[in-house]
Tab-separated table of C-alpha atoms in Angstrom:
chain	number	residue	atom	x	y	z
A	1	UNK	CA	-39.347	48.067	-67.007
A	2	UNK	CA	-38.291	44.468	-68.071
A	3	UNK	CA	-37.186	42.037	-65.569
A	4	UNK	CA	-35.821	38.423	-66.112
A	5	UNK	CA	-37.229	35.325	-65.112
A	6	UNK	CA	-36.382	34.546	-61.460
A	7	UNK	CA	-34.959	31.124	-60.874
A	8	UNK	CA	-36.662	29.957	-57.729
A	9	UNK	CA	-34.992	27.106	-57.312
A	10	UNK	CA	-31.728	28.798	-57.729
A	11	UNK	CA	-32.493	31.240	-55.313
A	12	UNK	CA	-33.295	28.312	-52.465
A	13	UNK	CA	-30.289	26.388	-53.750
A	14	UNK	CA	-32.644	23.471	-54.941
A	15	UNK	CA	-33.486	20.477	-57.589
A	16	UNK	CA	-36.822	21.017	-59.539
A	17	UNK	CA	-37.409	17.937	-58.425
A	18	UNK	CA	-37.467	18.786	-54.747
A	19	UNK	CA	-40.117	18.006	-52.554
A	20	UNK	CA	-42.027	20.422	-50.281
A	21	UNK	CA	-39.894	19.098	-47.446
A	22	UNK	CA	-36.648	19.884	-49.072
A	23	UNK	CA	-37.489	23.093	-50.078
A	24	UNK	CA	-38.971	23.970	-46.382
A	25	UNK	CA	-35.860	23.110	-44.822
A	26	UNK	CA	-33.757	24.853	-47.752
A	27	UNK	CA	-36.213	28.384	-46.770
A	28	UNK	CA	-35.588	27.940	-43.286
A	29	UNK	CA	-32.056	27.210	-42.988
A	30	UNK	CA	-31.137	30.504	-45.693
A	31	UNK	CA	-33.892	32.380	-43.806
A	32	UNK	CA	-31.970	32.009	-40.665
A	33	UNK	CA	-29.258	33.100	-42.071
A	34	UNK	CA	-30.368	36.383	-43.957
A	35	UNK	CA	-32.926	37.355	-41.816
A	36	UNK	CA	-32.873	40.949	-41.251
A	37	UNK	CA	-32.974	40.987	-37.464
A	38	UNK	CA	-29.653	38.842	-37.707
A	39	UNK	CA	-28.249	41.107	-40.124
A	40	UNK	CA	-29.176	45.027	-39.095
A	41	UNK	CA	-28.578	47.474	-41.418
A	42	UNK	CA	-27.458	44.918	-43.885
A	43	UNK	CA	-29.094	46.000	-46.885
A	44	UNK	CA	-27.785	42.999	-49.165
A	45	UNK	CA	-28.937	40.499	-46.713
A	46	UNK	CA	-32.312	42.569	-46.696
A	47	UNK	CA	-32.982	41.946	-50.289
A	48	UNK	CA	-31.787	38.572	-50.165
A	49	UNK	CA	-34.603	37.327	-47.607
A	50	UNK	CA	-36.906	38.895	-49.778
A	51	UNK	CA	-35.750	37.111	-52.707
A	52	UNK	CA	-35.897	33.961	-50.346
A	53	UNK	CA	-39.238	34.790	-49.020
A	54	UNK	CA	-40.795	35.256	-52.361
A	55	UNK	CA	-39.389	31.978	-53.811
A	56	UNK	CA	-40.881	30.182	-50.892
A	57	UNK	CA	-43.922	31.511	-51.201
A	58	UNK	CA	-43.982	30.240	-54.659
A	59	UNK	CA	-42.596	26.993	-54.462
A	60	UNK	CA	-43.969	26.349	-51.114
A	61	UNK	CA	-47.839	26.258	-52.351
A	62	UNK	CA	-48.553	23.436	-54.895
A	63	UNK	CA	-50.713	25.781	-56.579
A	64	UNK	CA	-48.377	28.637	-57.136
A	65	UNK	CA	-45.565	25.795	-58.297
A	66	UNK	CA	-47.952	24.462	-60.763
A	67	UNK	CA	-48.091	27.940	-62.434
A	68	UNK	CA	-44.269	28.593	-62.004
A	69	UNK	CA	-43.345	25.289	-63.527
A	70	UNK	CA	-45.857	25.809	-66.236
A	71	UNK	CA	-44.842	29.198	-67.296
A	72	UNK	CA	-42.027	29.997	-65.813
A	73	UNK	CA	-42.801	32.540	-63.813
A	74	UNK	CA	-45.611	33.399	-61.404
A	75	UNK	CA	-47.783	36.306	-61.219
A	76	UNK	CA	-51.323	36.828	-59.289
A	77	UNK	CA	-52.594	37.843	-62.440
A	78	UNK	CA	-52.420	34.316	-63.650
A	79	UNK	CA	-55.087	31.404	-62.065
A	80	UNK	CA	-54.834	27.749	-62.686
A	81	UNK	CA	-57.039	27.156	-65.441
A	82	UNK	CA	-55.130	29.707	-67.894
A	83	UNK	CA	-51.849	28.133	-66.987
A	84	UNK	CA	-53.434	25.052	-67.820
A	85	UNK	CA	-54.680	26.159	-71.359
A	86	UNK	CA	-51.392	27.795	-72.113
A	87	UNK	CA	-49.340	24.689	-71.619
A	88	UNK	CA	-51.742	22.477	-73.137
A	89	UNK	CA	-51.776	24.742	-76.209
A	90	UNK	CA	-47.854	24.189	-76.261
A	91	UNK	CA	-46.725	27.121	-74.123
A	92	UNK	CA	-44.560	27.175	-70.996
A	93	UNK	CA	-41.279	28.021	-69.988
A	94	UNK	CA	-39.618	25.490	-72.049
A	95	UNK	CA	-40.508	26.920	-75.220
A	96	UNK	CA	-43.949	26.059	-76.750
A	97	UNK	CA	-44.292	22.258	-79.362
A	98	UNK	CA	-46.726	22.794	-82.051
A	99	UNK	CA	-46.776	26.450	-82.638
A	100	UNK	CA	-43.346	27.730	-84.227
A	101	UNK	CA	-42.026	30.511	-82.114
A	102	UNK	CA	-44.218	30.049	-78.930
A	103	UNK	CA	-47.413	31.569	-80.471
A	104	UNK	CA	-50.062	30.544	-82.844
A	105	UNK	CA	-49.422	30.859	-86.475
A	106	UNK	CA	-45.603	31.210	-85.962
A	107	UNK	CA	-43.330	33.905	-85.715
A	108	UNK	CA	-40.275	35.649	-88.421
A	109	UNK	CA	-37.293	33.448	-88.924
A	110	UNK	CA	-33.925	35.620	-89.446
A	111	UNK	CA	-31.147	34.415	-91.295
A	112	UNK	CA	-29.968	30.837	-90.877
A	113	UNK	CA	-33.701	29.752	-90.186
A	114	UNK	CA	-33.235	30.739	-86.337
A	115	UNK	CA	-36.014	31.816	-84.303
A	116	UNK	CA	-36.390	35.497	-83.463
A	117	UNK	CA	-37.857	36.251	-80.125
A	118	UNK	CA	-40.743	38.733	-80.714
A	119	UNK	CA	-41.843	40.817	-77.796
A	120	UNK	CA	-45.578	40.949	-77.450
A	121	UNK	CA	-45.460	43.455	-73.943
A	122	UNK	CA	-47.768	46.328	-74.862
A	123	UNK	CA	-49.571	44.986	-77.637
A	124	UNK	CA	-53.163	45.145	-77.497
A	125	UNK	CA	-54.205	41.482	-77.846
A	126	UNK	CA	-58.410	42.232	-77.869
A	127	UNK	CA	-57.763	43.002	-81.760
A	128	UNK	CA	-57.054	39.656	-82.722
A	129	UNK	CA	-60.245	38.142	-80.418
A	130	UNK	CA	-62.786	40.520	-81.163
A	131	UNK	CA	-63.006	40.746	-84.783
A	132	UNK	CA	-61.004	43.882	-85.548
A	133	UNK	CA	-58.200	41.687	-86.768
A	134	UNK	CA	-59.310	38.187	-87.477
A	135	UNK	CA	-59.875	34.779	-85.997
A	136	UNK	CA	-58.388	33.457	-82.562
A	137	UNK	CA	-57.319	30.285	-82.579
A	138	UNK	CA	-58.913	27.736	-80.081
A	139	UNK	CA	-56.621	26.437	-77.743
A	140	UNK	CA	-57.169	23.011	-75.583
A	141	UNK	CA	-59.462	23.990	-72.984
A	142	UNK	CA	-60.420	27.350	-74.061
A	143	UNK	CA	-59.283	30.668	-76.553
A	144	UNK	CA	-56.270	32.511	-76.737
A	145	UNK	CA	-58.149	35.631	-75.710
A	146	UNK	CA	-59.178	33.455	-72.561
A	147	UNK	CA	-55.365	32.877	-71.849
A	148	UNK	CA	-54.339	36.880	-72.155
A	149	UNK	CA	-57.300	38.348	-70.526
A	150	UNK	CA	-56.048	35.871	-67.183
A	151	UNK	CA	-52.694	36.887	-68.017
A	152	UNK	CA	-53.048	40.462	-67.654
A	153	UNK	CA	-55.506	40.940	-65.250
A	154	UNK	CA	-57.780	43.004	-67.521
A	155	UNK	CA	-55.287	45.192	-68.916
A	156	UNK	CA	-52.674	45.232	-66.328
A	157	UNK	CA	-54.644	46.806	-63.198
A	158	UNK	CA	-52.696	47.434	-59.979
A	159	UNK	CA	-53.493	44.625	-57.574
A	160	UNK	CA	-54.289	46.255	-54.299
A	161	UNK	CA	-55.279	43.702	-50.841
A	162	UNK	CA	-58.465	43.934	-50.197
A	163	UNK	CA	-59.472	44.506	-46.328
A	164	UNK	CA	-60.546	40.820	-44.874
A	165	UNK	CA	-62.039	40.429	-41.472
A	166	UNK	CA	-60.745	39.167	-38.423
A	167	UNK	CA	-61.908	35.756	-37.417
A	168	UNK	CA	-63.867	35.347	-33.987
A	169	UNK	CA	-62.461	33.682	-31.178
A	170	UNK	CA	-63.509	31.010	-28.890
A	171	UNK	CA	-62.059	30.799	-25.411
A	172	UNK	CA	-63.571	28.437	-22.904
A	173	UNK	CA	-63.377	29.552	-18.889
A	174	UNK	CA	-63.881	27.417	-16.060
A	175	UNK	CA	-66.096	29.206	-13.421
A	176	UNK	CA	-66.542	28.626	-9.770
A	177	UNK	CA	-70.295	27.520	-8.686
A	178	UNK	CA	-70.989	30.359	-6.776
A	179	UNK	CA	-68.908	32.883	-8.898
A	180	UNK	CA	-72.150	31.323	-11.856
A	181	UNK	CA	-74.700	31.653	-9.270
A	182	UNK	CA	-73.738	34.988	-7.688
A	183	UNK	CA	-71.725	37.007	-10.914
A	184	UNK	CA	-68.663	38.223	-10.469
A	185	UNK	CA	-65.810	38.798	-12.919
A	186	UNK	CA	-63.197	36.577	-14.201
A	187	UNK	CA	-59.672	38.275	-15.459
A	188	UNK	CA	-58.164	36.295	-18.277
A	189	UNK	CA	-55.003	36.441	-20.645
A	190	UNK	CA	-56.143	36.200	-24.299
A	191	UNK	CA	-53.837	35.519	-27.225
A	192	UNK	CA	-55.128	37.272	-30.568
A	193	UNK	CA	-53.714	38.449	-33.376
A	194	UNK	CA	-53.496	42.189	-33.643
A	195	UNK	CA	-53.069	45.365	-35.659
A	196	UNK	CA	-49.264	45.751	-36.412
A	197	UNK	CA	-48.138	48.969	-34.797
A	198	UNK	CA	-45.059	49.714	-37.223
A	199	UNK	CA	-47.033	49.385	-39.960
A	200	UNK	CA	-50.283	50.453	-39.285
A	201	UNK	CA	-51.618	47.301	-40.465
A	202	UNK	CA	-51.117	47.246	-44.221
A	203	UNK	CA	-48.012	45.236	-44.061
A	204	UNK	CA	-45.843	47.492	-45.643
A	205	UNK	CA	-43.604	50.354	-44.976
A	206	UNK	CA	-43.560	53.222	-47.579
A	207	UNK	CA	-40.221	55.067	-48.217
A	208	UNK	CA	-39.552	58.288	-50.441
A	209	UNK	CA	-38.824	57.709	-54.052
A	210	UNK	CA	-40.363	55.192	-56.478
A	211	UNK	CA	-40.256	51.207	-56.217
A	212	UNK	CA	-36.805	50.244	-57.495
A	213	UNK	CA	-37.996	47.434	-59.617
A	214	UNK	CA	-40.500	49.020	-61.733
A	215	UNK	CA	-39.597	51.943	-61.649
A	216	UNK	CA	-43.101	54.057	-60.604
A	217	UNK	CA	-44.843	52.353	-63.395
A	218	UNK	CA	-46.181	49.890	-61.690
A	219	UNK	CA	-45.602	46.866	-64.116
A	220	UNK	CA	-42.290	44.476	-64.796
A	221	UNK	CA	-42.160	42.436	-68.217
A	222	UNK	CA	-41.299	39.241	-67.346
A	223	UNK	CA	-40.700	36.007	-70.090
A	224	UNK	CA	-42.503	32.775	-70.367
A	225	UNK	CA	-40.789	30.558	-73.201
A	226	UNK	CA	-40.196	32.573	-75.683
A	227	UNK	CA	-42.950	35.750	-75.353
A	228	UNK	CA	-42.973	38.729	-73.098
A	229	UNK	CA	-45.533	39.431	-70.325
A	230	UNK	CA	-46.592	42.927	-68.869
A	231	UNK	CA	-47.712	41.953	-64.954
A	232	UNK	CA	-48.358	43.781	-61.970
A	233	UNK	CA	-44.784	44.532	-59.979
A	234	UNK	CA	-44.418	41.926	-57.205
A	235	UNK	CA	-42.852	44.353	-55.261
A	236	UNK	CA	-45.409	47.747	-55.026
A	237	UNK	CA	-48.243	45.312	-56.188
A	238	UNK	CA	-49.051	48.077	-58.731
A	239	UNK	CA	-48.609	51.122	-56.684
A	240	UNK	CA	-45.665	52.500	-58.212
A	241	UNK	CA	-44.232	53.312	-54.672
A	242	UNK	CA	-41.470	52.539	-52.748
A	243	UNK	CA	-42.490	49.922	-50.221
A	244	UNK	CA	-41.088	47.305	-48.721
A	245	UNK	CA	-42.430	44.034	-46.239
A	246	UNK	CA	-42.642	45.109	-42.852
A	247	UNK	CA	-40.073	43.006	-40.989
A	248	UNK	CA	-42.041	42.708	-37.985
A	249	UNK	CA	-45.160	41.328	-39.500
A	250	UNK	CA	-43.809	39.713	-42.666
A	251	UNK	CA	-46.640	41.380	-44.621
A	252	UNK	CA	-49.267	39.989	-42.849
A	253	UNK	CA	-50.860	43.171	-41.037
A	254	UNK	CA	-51.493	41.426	-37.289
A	255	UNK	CA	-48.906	40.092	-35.126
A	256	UNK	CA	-49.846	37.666	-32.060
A	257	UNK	CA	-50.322	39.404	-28.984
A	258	UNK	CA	-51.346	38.623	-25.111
A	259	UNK	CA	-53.292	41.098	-22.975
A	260	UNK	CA	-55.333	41.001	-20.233
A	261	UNK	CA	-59.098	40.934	-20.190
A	262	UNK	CA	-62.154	41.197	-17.472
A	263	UNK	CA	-64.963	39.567	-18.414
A	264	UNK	CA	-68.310	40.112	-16.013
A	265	UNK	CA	-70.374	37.071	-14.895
A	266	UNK	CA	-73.867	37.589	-14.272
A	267	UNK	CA	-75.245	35.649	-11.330
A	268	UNK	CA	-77.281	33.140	-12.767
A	269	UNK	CA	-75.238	32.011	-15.780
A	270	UNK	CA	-75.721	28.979	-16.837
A	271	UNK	CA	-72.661	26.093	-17.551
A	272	UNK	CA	-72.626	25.724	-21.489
A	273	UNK	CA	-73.828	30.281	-22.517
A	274	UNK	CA	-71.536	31.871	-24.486
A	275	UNK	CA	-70.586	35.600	-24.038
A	276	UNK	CA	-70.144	37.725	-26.825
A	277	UNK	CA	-67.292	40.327	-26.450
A	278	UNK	CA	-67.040	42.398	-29.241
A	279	UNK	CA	-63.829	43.817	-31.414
A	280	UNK	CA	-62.152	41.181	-29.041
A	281	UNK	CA	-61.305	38.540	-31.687
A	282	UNK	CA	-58.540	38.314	-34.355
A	283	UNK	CA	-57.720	41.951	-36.407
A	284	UNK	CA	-58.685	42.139	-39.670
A	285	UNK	CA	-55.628	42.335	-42.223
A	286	UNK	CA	-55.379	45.295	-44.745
A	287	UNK	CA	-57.820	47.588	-42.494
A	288	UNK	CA	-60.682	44.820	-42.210
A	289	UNK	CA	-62.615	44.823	-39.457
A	290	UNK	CA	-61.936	42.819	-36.213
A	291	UNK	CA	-63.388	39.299	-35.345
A	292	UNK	CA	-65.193	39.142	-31.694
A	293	UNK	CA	-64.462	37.009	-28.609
A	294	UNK	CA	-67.072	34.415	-27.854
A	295	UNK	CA	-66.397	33.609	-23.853
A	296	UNK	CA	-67.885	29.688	-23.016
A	297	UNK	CA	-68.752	29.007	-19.588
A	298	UNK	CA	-68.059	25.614	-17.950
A	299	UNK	CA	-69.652	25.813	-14.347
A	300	UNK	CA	-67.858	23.443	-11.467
A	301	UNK	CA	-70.076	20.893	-9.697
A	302	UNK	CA	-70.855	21.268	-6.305
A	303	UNK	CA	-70.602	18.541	-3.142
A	304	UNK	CA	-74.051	19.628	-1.986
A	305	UNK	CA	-76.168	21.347	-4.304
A	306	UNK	CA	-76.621	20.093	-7.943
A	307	UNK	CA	-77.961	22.446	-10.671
A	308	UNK	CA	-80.670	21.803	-13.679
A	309	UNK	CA	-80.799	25.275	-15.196
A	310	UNK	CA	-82.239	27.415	-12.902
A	311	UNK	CA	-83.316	24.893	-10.097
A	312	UNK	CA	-81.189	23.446	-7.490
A	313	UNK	CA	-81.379	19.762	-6.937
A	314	UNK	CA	-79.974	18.237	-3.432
A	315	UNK	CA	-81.090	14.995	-1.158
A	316	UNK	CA	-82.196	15.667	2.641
A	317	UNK	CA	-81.826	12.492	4.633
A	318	UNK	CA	-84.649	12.086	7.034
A	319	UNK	CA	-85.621	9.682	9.487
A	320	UNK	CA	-88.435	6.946	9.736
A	321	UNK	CA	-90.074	8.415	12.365
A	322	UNK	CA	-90.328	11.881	10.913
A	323	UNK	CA	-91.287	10.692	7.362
A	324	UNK	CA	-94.255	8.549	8.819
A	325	UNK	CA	-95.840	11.278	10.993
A	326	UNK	CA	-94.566	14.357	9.441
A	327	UNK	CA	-92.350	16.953	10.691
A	328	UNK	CA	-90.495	20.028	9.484
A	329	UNK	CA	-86.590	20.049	8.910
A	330	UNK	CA	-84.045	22.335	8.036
A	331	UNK	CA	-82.619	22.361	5.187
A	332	UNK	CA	-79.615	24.363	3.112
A	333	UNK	CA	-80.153	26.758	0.163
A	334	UNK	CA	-78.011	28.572	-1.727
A	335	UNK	CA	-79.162	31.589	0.388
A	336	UNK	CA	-78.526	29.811	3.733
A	337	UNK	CA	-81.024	27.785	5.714
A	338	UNK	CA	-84.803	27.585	5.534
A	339	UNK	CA	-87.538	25.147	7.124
A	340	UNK	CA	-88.915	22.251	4.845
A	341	UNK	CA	-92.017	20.796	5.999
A	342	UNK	CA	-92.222	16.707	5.497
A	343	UNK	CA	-95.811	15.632	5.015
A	344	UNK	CA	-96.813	12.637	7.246
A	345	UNK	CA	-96.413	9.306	5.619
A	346	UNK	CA	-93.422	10.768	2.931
A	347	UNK	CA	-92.062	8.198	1.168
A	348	UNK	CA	-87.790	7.979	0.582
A	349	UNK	CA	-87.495	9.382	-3.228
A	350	UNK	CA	-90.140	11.486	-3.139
A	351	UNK	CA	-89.236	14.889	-4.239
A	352	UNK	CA	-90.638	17.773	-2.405
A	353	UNK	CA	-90.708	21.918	-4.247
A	354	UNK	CA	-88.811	24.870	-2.662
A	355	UNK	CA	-90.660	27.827	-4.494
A	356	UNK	CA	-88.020	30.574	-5.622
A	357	UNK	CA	-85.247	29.152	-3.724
A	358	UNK	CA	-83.198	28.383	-6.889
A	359	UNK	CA	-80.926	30.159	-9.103
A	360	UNK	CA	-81.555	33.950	-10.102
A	361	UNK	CA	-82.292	34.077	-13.661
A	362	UNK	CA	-79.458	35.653	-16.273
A	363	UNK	CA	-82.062	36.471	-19.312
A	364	UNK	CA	-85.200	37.328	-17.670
A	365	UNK	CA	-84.911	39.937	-14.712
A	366	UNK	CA	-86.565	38.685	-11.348
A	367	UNK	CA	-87.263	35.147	-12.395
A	368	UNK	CA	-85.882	32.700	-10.208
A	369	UNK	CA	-85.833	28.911	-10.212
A	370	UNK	CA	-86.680	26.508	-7.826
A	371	UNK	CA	-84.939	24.101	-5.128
A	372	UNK	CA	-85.863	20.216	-5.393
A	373	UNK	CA	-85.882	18.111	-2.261
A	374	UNK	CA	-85.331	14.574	-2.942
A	375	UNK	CA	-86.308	12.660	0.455
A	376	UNK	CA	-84.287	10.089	1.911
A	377	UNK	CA	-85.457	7.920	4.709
A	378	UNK	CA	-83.039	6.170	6.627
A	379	UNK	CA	-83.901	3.333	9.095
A	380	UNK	CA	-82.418	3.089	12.119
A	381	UNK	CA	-80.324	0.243	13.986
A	382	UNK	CA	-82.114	-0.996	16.986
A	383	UNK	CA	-79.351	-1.274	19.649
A	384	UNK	CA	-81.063	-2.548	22.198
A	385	UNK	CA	-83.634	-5.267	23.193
A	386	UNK	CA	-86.337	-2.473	23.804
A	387	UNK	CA	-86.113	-1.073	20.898
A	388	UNK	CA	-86.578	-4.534	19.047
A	389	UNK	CA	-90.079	-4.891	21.244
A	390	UNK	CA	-91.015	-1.044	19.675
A	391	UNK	CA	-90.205	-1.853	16.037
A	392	UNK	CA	-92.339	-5.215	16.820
A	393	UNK	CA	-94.877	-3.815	18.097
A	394	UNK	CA	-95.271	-1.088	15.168
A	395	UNK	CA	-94.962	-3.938	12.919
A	396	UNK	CA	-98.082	-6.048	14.487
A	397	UNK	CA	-99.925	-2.713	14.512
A	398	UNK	CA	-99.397	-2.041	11.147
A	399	UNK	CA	-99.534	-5.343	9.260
A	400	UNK	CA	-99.834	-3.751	6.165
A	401	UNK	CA	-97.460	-6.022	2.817
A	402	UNK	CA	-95.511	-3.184	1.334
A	403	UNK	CA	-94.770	-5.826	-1.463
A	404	UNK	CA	-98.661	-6.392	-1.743
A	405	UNK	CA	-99.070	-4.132	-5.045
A	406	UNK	CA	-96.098	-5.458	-6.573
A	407	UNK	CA	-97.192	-9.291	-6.810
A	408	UNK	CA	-100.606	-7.913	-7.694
A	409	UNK	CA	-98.748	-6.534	-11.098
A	410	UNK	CA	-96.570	-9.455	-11.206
């Protein structure tokens, strides 16, 4: 079934000359317009979105343009490099220069010395290329067999979309302290793109009878200059069926969607771990498989306690009297309180062990860190005159330089 070539530009009301803005606003402002959900039951304005939506995607992607404006219409079927050849040979949708006719070795003339155009759809090309019937000629940048074999896909095959996974998803989650160090569970609200329900995914809707434009064959004609192309039916994409875009996707498969999720803290998890949820990520399009959720923990601080992995870290004031002759305190845990015993003669900054009084391990069952004591003697204010006569008298009974070592080194 022949079909003409589709003006694009036409269809979006623009110049060929028209930038990628112009033509986004020129989609957008007829898409409004004809959208289906603004026009229900309108079939005419149905079919003219899709006309829209198909020149946009066209002239929207410099890629796809490239190939258009090359040939004159744009097909799948037909990458970069072939368009490239074909207009450097002297094809394109202008007519061909340097090959009468629009194809190597010129075509019949009729009366008057006009032209004829000659309709190549059909014809098996692989004669001329493979020595059943001669020569090719060498284009610019590669044969004419080359060209074809891009052009029609090897031999016009339906074009079916081929299942592609969902991506994975990151999602970072601030946790309480003690929600890390205890477990718990955290209930969150993730956006992700998921399986279209009207369509079942394969962005489509399938209706009795055969696709209008081809006709159940599963191939249009369509014209590039002045020669005749067999490609693969925009429309059924080679299926010969009657489908259409699904208007709540737009072809895509996945729509975005927000849903609620619980995800279970162990106790012991650590700021920085990532937890892997699968099937919890983006859908896959066309039946592919779906993309997990990676979960990244970022722990809040604490006023008292500070954590290095699975130890706790905190500072215990103490006084001068009970760092010089030793003494046992009480001191906070994450578990409550417990008695730390102060050596006689502890110096402030020295750091003093807690066995097993850290954090619970969240990778190897029954380990458990440690808690780290950092000692901080404070000196008291004499407020009194008999209290001046003590710290004298401690100071002529121990007349000791505390500075002694560090002018030795200096």
């Amino acid at each position: 079934m022949a079909t003409a070539t589709k003006d694009y530009y036409a269809t979006l009301g623009v110049k060929k000359s028209a930038s990628a803005e112009e033509i986004r606003k020129a989609f957008r402002k007829l898409a409004r317009k004809y959208h289906p959900d603004v026009n229900p039951g309108d079939k005419g304005a149905e079919e003219k979105f899709k006309a829209l939506s198909e020149a946009n995607d066209v002239l929207s992607d410099p890629k796809k343009r490239k190939i258009y404006d090359q040939l004159g219409f744009y097909s799948d079927n037909i990458d970069a490099a072939t368009a490239d050849a074909y207009a450097r040979a002297g094809g394109g949708a202008a007519g061909p220069s340097g090959f009468p006719g629009g194809f190597p070795g010129g075509q019949p003339r009729g009366a008057g010395g006009q032209a004829e155009n000659v309709d190549f759809g059909g014809f098996d090309f692989s004669d001329l290329f493979e020595g059943g019937g001669g020569r090719g000629r060498k284009a610019s940048g590669g044969s004419f067999k080359d060209i074809f074999s891009g052009m029609f896909g090897g031999r016009g095959g339906a074009v079916h979309d081929e299942p592609e996974p969902g991506s994975d998803l990151e999602y970072q989650v601030n946790v309480p302290f003690w929600t890390a160090i205890r477990g718990g569970v955290m209930r969150l609200n993730i956006t992700r793109r998921d399986v279209c329900e009207p369509c079942h995914g394969k962005g489509y809707i399938e209706s009795p009878g055969s696709c209008p434009e081809c006709g159940g064959t599963g191939q249009v004609t369509q014209t590039g200059g002045r020669m005749k192309f067999n490609v693969t039916c925009p429309r059924c994409h080679g299926t010969g069926k009657n489908i259409s875009t699904c208007s709540t996707c737009h072809g895509g498969g996945t729509v975005e969607k927000t849903e609620p999720l619980e995800v279970r803290i162990k106790p012991g998890t650590r700021d920085g771990q990532r937890i892997r949820i699968p099937g919890k990520g983006n859908a896959g399009s066309h039946g592919g498989p779906t993309g997990d959720l990676y979960v990244i923990i970022r722990t809040a601080d604490h006023p008292v306690f500070h954590r290095e992995g699975d130890d706790i870290q905190l500072t215990v004031p103490v006084t001068a009297t009970e760092a010089a002759l030793g003494a046992k305190v009480e001191v906070p845990t994450i578990d409550g309180r417990t008695m730390l015993k102060i050596p006689p003669g502890t110096q402030s900054g020295q750091k003093l062990r807690l066995r097993e009084k850290g954090v619970p391990s969240a990778t190897k069952d029954g380990a458990r860190g440690d808690e780290i004591v950092e000692i901080k003697v404070t000196v008291p204010m004499p407020r009194d005159e008999r209290s001046k006569e003590i710290l004298r008298e401690l100071a002529k009974l121990n007349p000791e330089d505390p500075r002694a070592e560090l002018w030795k080194n200096v």
